[in-house]
C-alpha positions as semicolon CSV with decimal commas, in nm:
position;residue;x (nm);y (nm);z (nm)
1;X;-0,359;3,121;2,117
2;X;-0,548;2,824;2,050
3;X;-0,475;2,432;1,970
4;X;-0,656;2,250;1,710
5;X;-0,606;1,908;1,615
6;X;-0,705;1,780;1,262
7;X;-0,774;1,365;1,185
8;X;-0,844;1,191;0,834
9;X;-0,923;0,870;0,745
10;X;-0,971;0,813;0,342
11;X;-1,297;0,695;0,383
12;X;-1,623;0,659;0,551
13;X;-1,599;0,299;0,662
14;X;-1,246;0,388;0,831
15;X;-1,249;0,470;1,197
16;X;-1,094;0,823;1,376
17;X;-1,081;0,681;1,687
18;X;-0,708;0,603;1,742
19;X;-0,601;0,946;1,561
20;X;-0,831;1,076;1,776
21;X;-0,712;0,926;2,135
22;X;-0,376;1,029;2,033
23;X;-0,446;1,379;2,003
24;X;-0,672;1,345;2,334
25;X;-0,364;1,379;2,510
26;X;-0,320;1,716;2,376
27;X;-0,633;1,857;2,335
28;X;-1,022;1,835;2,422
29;X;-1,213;1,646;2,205
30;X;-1,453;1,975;2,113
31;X;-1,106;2,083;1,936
32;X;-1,051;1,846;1,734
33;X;-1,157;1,899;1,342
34;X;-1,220;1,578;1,138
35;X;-1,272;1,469;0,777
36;X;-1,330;1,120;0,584
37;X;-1,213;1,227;0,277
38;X;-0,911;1,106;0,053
39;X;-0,582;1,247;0,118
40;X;-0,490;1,327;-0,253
41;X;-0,600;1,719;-0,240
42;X;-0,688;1,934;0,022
43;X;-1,095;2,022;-0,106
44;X;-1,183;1,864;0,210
45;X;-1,459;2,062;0,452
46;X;-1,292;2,026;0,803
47;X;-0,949;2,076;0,656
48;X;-1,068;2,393;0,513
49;X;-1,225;2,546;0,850
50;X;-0,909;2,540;0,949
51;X;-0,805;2,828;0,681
52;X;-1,153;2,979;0,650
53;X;-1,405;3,113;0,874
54;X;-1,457;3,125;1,211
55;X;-1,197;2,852;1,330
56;X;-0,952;2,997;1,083
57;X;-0,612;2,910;1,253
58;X;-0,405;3,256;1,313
59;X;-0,078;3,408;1,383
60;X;0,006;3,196;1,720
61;X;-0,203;2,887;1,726
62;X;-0,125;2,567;1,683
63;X;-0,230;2,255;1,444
64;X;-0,169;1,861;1,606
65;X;-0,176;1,570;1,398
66;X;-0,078;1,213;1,427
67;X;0,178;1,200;1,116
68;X;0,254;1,446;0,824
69;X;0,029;1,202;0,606
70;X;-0,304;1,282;0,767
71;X;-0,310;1,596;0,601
72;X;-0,276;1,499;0,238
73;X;-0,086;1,264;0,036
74;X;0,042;1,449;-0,222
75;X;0,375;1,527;-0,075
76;X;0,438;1,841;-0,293
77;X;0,089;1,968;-0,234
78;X;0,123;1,929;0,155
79;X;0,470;2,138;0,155
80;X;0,269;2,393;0,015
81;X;0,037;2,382;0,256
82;X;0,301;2,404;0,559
83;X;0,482;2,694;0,420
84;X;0,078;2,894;0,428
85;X;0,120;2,780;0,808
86;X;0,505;2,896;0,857
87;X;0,352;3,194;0,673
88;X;0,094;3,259;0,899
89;X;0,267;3,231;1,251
90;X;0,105;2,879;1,264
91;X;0,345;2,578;1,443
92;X;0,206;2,238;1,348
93;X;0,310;1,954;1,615
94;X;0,320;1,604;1,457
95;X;0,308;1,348;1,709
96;X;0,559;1,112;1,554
97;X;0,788;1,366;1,479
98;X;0,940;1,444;1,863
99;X;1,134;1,752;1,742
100;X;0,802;1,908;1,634
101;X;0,651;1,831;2,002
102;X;0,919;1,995;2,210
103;X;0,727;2,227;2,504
104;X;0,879;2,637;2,442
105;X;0,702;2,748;2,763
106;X;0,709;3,088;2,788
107;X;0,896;3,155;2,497
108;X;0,620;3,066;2,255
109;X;0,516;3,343;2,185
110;X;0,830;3,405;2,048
111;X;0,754;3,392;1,652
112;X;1,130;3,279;1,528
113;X;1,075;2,961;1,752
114;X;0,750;2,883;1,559
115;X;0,919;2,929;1,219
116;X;1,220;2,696;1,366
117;X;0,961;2,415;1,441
118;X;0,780;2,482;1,101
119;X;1,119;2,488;0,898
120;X;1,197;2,120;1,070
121;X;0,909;2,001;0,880
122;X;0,941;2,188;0,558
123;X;1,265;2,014;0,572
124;X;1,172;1,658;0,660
125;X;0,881;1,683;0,376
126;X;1,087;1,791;0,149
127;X;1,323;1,499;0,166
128;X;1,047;1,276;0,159
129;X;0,867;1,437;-0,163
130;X;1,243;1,415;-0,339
131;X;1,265;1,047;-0,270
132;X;0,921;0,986;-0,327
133;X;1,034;1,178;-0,648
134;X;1,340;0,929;-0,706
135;X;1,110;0,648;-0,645
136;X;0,929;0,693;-0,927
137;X;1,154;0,770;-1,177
138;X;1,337;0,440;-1,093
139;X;1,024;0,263;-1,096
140;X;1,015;0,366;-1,441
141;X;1,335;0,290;-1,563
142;X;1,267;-0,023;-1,444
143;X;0,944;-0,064;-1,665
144;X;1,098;0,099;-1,951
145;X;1,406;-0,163;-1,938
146;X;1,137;-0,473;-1,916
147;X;0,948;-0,352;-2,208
148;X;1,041;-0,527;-2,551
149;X;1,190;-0,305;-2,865
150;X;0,945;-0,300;-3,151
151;X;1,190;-0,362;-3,446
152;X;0,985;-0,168;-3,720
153;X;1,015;0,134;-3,531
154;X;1,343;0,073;-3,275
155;X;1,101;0,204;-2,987
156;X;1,024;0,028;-2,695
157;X;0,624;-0,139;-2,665
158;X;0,453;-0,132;-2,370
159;X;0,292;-0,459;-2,256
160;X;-0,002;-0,360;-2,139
161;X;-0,094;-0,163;-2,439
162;X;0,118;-0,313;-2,728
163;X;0,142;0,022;-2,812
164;X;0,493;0,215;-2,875
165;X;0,632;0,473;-2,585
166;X;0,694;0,758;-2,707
167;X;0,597;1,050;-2,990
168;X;0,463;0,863;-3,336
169;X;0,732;0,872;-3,594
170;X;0,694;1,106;-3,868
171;X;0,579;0,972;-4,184
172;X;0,783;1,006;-4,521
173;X;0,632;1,289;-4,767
174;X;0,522;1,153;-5,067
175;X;0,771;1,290;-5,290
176;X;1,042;1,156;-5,034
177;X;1,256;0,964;-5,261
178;X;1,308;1,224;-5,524
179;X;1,401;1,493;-5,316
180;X;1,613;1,291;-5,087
181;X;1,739;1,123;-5,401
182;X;1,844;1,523;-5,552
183;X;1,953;1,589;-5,178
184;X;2,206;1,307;-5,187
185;X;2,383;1,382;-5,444
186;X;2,408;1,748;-5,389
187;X;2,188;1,890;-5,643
188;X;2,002;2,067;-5,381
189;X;2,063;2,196;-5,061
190;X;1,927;2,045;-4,711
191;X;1,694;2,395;-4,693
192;X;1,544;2,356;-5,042
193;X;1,480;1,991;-4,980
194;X;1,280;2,050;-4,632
195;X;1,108;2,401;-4,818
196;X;0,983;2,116;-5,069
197;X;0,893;1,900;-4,834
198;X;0,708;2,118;-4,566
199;X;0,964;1,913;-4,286
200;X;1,152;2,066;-3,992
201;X;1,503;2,033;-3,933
202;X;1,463;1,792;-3,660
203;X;1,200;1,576;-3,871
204;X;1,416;1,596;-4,160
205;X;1,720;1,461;-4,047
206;X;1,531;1,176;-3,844
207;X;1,342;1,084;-4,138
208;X;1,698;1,049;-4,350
209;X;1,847;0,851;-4,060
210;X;1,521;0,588;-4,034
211;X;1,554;0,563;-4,462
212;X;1,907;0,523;-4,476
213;X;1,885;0,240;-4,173
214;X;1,596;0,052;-4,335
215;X;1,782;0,125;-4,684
216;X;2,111;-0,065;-4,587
């Protein structure tokens, strides 16, 4: 069994020294694997020694960091990334998560206790990526209510663009009127008039309901 501790910073003018006091306490120095690299994917070269080659984590060992965040950003990219080490036998110990820290002694060896630790995390992530999740789409809804209706189309503009949200509105065939016009009053069918016209049933019906709304 070994212990490994990983650090990030996003970029080279950012310092590793407090991550890597912290995880001092654990571990040598000599053990601890570093990156300055952004935290939005996980193509990052000390990140990836600890999956490939010779300091490939294994069945047993065991990965410190400071917080869940130092090893990516991307919350649903990082829960991947813990379930390859609950996978693997690996227990990860996050120093601000206490649960994650607690000392099994003798009985780590014990692989049920390592996926125990590992689930806690999976778990705590996963709460975190859903409300992350929820964030967002309220954070929308929010923009989307602020945003003014454009009353040609009935769709809402965006400000910073001035352009409409949404899927362009079909446009009218040109022989519109004088099918819609033989639709109306029954001399053909709905089929025959969207055969003639080359529309969907979807388009076709949202095309009569935009006509007959700018009609009356």
């Amino acid at each position: 069994m070994k212990k490994v501790g990983y650090i990030r910073v996003s970029t080279n003018g950012q310092n590793l020294a407090r991550q890597k006091a912290e995880l001092m306490k654990y571990l040598p120095e000599d053990m601890i694997v570093s990156d300055k690299k952004s935290g939005k994917d996980f193509e990052r070269e000390g990140y990836s020694s600890l999956k490939n080659g010779i300091g490939k984590l294994v069945e047993g060992d065991e990965l410190y960091i400071t917080s869940l965040d130092r090893l990516g950003r991307n919350k649903e990219e990082t829960l991947r990334e813990l379930q390859y080490f609950k996978d693997n036998g690996i227990r990860i110990k996050v120093l601000n998560i206490p649960t994650t820290m607690i000392d099994i002694g003798e009985m780590q060896s014990q692989a049920w206790i390592i996926e125990m630790m590992n689930n806690i995390l999976i778990e705590v992530l996963a709460s975190l990526a859903e409300q992350e999740r929820e964030n967002i789409r309220e954070r929308q809804a929010q923009g989307l209510a602020q945003m003014p209706i454009n009353p040609k189309t009935g769709k809402k503009r965006s400000l910073k663009t001035g352009r409409d949200i949404g899927r362009p509105q079909a446009d009218y065939p040109h022989d519109w009127k004088e099918v819609y016009a033989e639709w109306k009053v029954k001399k053909i069918t709905a089929v025959e008039a969207m055969s003639r016209m080359q529309l969907k049933k979807n388009t076709f019906y949202n095309l009569v309901k935009r006509y007959e709304e700018t009609e009356n």
